[in-house]
Amino acid sequence: MHRLFAELEPSVTVTEQNLADRVRYILHSNIFNDAELERLRREAIPSSNENATAEDAVPQVAEQLAHVDIAVNTPVVADSNDDGTFAQKLEIEQIRSTLEEAIMETRSTPLENRPRLPRIALSKRNRAVVKALNPMLVTYLEASRDLCDTDSILFGAALAVCRIIGVKVSTAGRATGQSSAIPAWRKRIGECITKVRALIGRLICFKSGNNRPRIVLTVRMAFAGTNVSLYQPDIMQKLTERIDDLNQRIAAWGKRIQRYTERSTRFNQNRLFQSDQKRLYESLERPMASGTGPAPNQADTVTFWRGLWSEPVNHSEGSWTEVVASQCASITPMDPIIITPDDVAEAVRRAPNWKSPGLHGLRHYWLKGFVVCHTVFSRQFQEALNQKSLQSFFTTGITHLVLKDQDTTDLSKYRPITHMTILKENIMA
């Protein structure tokens, strides 16, 4: 469609996305009826059959509408029972262009700056898109230099799938911001409580005789939609009633937070009971420490742990090591390990779809969907095993500090837990 537009209007500069957005707006806003759309089409693209009847024009317009929907990446499923219907109707060239753009973008982006890929619905449409991109990856994977390059290709393919199906992808890198354990609903209620408390404070100021313009404006807004005037005789009584009403709202929100927290705790305990009963009983006997003091400075934290991890240490080996070495000399070495594509597929199959991926951001769902990568992974893992070396990509992770005591300022009271890439945790294991 963009190529045809460029031929018809060479003086107008427009991108493919802008053109697709305008077409979608025209079609969904019903500015033109079917007959007008057909007339415009005939004026733009003269047809050899100028004597076509109006009855024949309606199916052609419907066909064009379907084609335009496909061009702007709008999911169109003719038969929900056919997994391949959506993939067959997609514009192959558009998919290939999106894939190439995403892979180039991923290759030039550091691991810590990659966008966060969201979970996608396990629907037939989404599986069909993954299936459509699967054969296109063969060319890129055959030219892959190493495991890091293969991971970048697969991440780019996953990013392309998200863009094709219209899923919003966060552009902020995972390492630039710290994730919060506070749920969204609690944040919303907390913001409401903060705003109401500020409003109560200004109402009290006005009640005590503060008539600054900002205070007066806030009081007017507090009584907006009512018949209360700031100059009526019983304004002090109205202020008292309004303050009491806002205090009751804060109390209700506090009860709601308590009720939601208790429900969430019960849900998490029930789920943990089904998966790991031992861990549940340990958490009930020894509740997790939760300090309320200030968090340690980030620079001090980095300096403290770098001194423990980065400083070289000279270990003195005792005589027992020679005894152990002589005892192990008679042990028959194990047979050489041969990693096959089936081994990679089985390791990926057992893993959860949406397990936290680590720094590289690629979840198991994509490794399961892009099956063409199993052969490449088996070959590259075999090479790494034979060479007895791994890239820094596999030894870089995200470290979380878990508090062990109530003292939040003592850096030695934190337990570091490092989350490595899932490729190392599951496939190499």
Short mmCIF file of N, CA, C and O in Angstrom, two decimals, residues 4-56:
data_model
loop_
_atom_site.label_atom_id
_atom_site.label_comp_id
_atom_site.label_asym_id
_atom_site.label_seq_id
_atom_site.Cartn_x
_atom_site.Cartn_y
_atom_site.Cartn_z
N LEU A 4 2.42 1.75 -3.47
CA LEU A 4 1.45 2.26 -4.44
C LEU A 4 1.17 3.74 -4.19
O LEU A 4 1.06 4.53 -5.13
N PHE A 5 1.09 4.15 -2.92
CA PHE A 5 0.86 5.55 -2.59
C PHE A 5 2.03 6.41 -3.07
O PHE A 5 1.83 7.53 -3.55
N ALA A 6 3.25 5.91 -2.92
CA ALA A 6 4.42 6.67 -3.35
C ALA A 6 4.43 6.85 -4.87
O ALA A 6 4.88 7.88 -5.37
N GLU A 7 3.91 5.87 -5.60
CA GLU A 7 3.85 6.01 -7.05
C GLU A 7 2.79 7.02 -7.47
O GLU A 7 2.97 7.77 -8.43
N LEU A 8 1.66 7.04 -6.72
CA LEU A 8 0.57 7.94 -7.08
C LEU A 8 0.84 9.37 -6.63
O LEU A 8 0.50 10.33 -7.32
N GLU A 9 1.47 9.53 -5.46
CA GLU A 9 1.74 10.86 -4.91
C GLU A 9 3.22 10.96 -4.55
O GLU A 9 3.60 10.90 -3.37
N PRO A 10 4.09 11.10 -5.52
CA PRO A 10 5.54 11.14 -5.20
C PRO A 10 5.94 12.40 -4.44
O PRO A 10 7.00 12.42 -3.81
N SER A 11 5.15 13.47 -4.50
CA SER A 11 5.53 14.71 -3.82
C SER A 11 5.19 14.71 -2.34
O SER A 11 5.63 15.58 -1.60
N VAL A 12 4.39 13.74 -1.89
CA VAL A 12 3.96 13.67 -0.49
C VAL A 12 4.86 12.67 0.24
O VAL A 12 4.96 11.52 -0.18
N THR A 13 5.47 13.13 1.32
CA THR A 13 6.32 12.25 2.11
C THR A 13 5.53 11.73 3.30
O THR A 13 5.05 12.51 4.13
N VAL A 14 5.38 10.43 3.39
CA VAL A 14 4.61 9.81 4.47
C VAL A 14 5.23 8.44 4.77
O VAL A 14 5.70 7.76 3.87
N THR A 15 5.23 8.08 6.04
CA THR A 15 5.76 6.79 6.43
C THR A 15 4.67 5.72 6.31
O THR A 15 3.48 6.03 6.19
N GLU A 16 5.10 4.47 6.38
CA GLU A 16 4.15 3.37 6.30
C GLU A 16 3.18 3.39 7.47
O GLU A 16 1.98 3.15 7.31
N GLN A 17 3.69 3.70 8.66
CA GLN A 17 2.82 3.71 9.83
C GLN A 17 1.80 4.84 9.75
O GLN A 17 0.62 4.64 10.08
N ASN A 18 2.22 6.04 9.31
CA ASN A 18 1.28 7.15 9.19
C ASN A 18 0.19 6.85 8.17
O ASN A 18 -1.00 7.16 8.38
N LEU A 19 0.60 6.25 7.06
CA LEU A 19 -0.38 5.91 6.04
C LEU A 19 -1.38 4.88 6.56
O LEU A 19 -2.58 4.99 6.33
N ALA A 20 -0.87 3.88 7.25
CA ALA A 20 -1.76 2.86 7.80
C ALA A 20 -2.71 3.44 8.83
O ALA A 20 -3.89 3.08 8.88
N ASP A 21 -2.21 4.37 9.66
CA ASP A 21 -3.09 5.01 10.66
C ASP A 21 -4.20 5.81 10.00
O ASP A 21 -5.35 5.78 10.45
N ARG A 22 -3.89 6.53 8.93
CA ARG A 22 -4.91 7.32 8.25
C ARG A 22 -5.96 6.43 7.59
O ARG A 22 -7.16 6.72 7.64
N VAL A 23 -5.50 5.35 6.98
CA VAL A 23 -6.45 4.43 6.35
C VAL A 23 -7.36 3.81 7.39
O VAL A 23 -8.58 3.70 7.20
N ARG A 24 -6.78 3.39 8.52
CA ARG A 24 -7.60 2.79 9.57
C ARG A 24 -8.61 3.79 10.11
O ARG A 24 -9.76 3.45 10.39
N TYR A 25 -8.21 5.06 10.25
CA TYR A 25 -9.14 6.08 10.74
C TYR A 25 -10.29 6.28 9.77
O TYR A 25 -11.46 6.38 10.16
N ILE A 26 -9.97 6.32 8.48
CA ILE A 26 -11.02 6.54 7.48
C ILE A 26 -12.01 5.38 7.47
O ILE A 26 -13.23 5.57 7.40
N LEU A 27 -11.50 4.16 7.59
CA LEU A 27 -12.37 2.99 7.52
C LEU A 27 -13.25 2.86 8.76
O LEU A 27 -14.44 2.54 8.66
N HIS A 28 -12.67 3.13 9.94
CA HIS A 28 -13.43 2.93 11.16
C HIS A 28 -14.33 4.11 11.51
O HIS A 28 -15.24 3.97 12.31
N SER A 29 -14.07 5.28 10.95
CA SER A 29 -14.92 6.44 11.24
C SER A 29 -16.12 6.54 10.31
O SER A 29 -16.97 7.42 10.49
N ASN A 30 -16.19 5.67 9.30
CA ASN A 30 -17.33 5.64 8.37
C ASN A 30 -17.54 6.98 7.67
O ASN A 30 -18.68 7.44 7.49
N ILE A 31 -16.46 7.64 7.30
CA ILE A 31 -16.57 8.90 6.58
C ILE A 31 -17.17 8.66 5.19
O ILE A 31 -17.99 9.45 4.69
N PHE A 32 -16.77 7.58 4.54
CA PHE A 32 -17.27 7.23 3.21
C PHE A 32 -18.00 5.90 3.29
O PHE A 32 -17.61 5.00 4.04
N ASN A 33 -19.07 5.82 2.51
CA ASN A 33 -19.77 4.54 2.43
C ASN A 33 -19.07 3.65 1.42
O ASN A 33 -18.07 4.01 0.80
N ASP A 34 -19.62 2.45 1.20
CA ASP A 34 -18.96 1.49 0.31
C ASP A 34 -18.89 1.99 -1.13
O ASP A 34 -17.87 1.79 -1.81
N ALA A 35 -19.95 2.67 -1.57
CA ALA A 35 -19.96 3.14 -2.95
C ALA A 35 -18.90 4.23 -3.16
O ALA A 35 -18.19 4.24 -4.19
N GLU A 36 -18.77 5.13 -2.18
CA GLU A 36 -17.76 6.19 -2.31
C GLU A 36 -16.36 5.63 -2.26
O GLU A 36 -15.45 6.08 -2.97
N LEU A 37 -16.13 4.62 -1.40
CA LEU A 37 -14.81 3.98 -1.35
C LEU A 37 -14.48 3.32 -2.67
O LEU A 37 -13.34 3.37 -3.15
N GLU A 38 -15.48 2.69 -3.27
CA GLU A 38 -15.24 2.04 -4.57
C GLU A 38 -14.95 3.07 -5.65
O GLU A 38 -14.09 2.87 -6.51
N ARG A 39 -15.65 4.22 -5.60
CA ARG A 39 -15.40 5.26 -6.59
C ARG A 39 -13.98 5.82 -6.44
O ARG A 39 -13.28 6.03 -7.44
N LEU A 40 -13.57 6.06 -5.21
CA LEU A 40 -12.21 6.55 -4.98
C LEU A 40 -11.17 5.54 -5.42
O LEU A 40 -10.11 5.90 -5.95
N ARG A 41 -11.46 4.28 -5.19
CA ARG A 41 -10.52 3.24 -5.62
C ARG A 41 -10.37 3.22 -7.13
O ARG A 41 -9.27 3.10 -7.67
N ARG A 42 -11.51 3.37 -7.84
CA ARG A 42 -11.46 3.35 -9.30
C ARG A 42 -10.72 4.58 -9.84
O ARG A 42 -10.03 4.49 -10.86
N GLU A 43 -10.87 5.72 -9.17
CA GLU A 43 -10.15 6.91 -9.62
C GLU A 43 -8.65 6.79 -9.39
O GLU A 43 -7.85 7.26 -10.20
N ALA A 44 -8.28 6.15 -8.30
CA ALA A 44 -6.85 6.01 -7.99
C ALA A 44 -6.20 4.90 -8.79
O ALA A 44 -5.07 5.03 -9.27
N ILE A 45 -6.92 3.79 -8.96
CA ILE A 45 -6.38 2.62 -9.68
C ILE A 45 -7.36 2.28 -10.78
O ILE A 45 -8.35 1.57 -10.54
N PRO A 46 -7.16 2.79 -11.98
CA PRO A 46 -8.07 2.46 -13.08
C PRO A 46 -8.08 0.96 -13.34
O PRO A 46 -7.04 0.32 -13.44
N SER A 47 -9.27 0.42 -13.43
CA SER A 47 -9.42 -1.01 -13.66
C SER A 47 -9.75 -1.27 -15.12
O SER A 47 -10.32 -0.44 -15.83
N SER A 48 -9.35 -2.43 -15.60
CA SER A 48 -9.63 -2.80 -16.99
C SER A 48 -11.11 -3.07 -17.19
O SER A 48 -11.63 -2.97 -18.29
N ASN A 49 -11.81 -3.39 -16.15
CA ASN A 49 -13.24 -3.66 -16.24
C ASN A 49 -14.00 -2.47 -15.68
O ASN A 49 -14.36 -2.43 -14.53
N GLU A 50 -14.18 -1.43 -16.49
CA GLU A 50 -14.85 -0.23 -16.03
C GLU A 50 -16.35 -0.41 -15.94
O GLU A 50 -17.05 0.42 -15.37
N ASN A 51 -16.88 -1.49 -16.53
CA ASN A 51 -18.32 -1.71 -16.56
C ASN A 51 -18.77 -2.60 -15.42
O ASN A 51 -19.84 -3.20 -15.50
N ALA A 52 -17.95 -2.75 -14.40
CA ALA A 52 -18.35 -3.60 -13.27
C ALA A 52 -19.56 -2.98 -12.59
O ALA A 52 -19.67 -1.77 -12.43
N THR A 53 -20.46 -3.80 -12.18
CA THR A 53 -21.70 -3.33 -11.54
C THR A 53 -21.45 -2.97 -10.10
O THR A 53 -20.43 -3.31 -9.50
N ALA A 54 -22.40 -2.23 -9.52
CA ALA A 54 -22.27 -1.83 -8.12
C ALA A 54 -22.33 -3.03 -7.20
O ALA A 54 -21.76 -3.03 -6.12
N GLU A 55 -23.04 -4.10 -7.67
CA GLU A 55 -23.11 -5.29 -6.83
C GLU A 55 -21.75 -5.96 -6.73
O GLU A 55 -21.41 -6.55 -5.71
N ASP A 56 -20.95 -5.85 -7.80
CA ASP A 56 -19.62 -6.46 -7.76
C ASP A 56 -18.66 -5.63 -6.95
O ASP A 56 -17.62 -6.12 -6.52
#
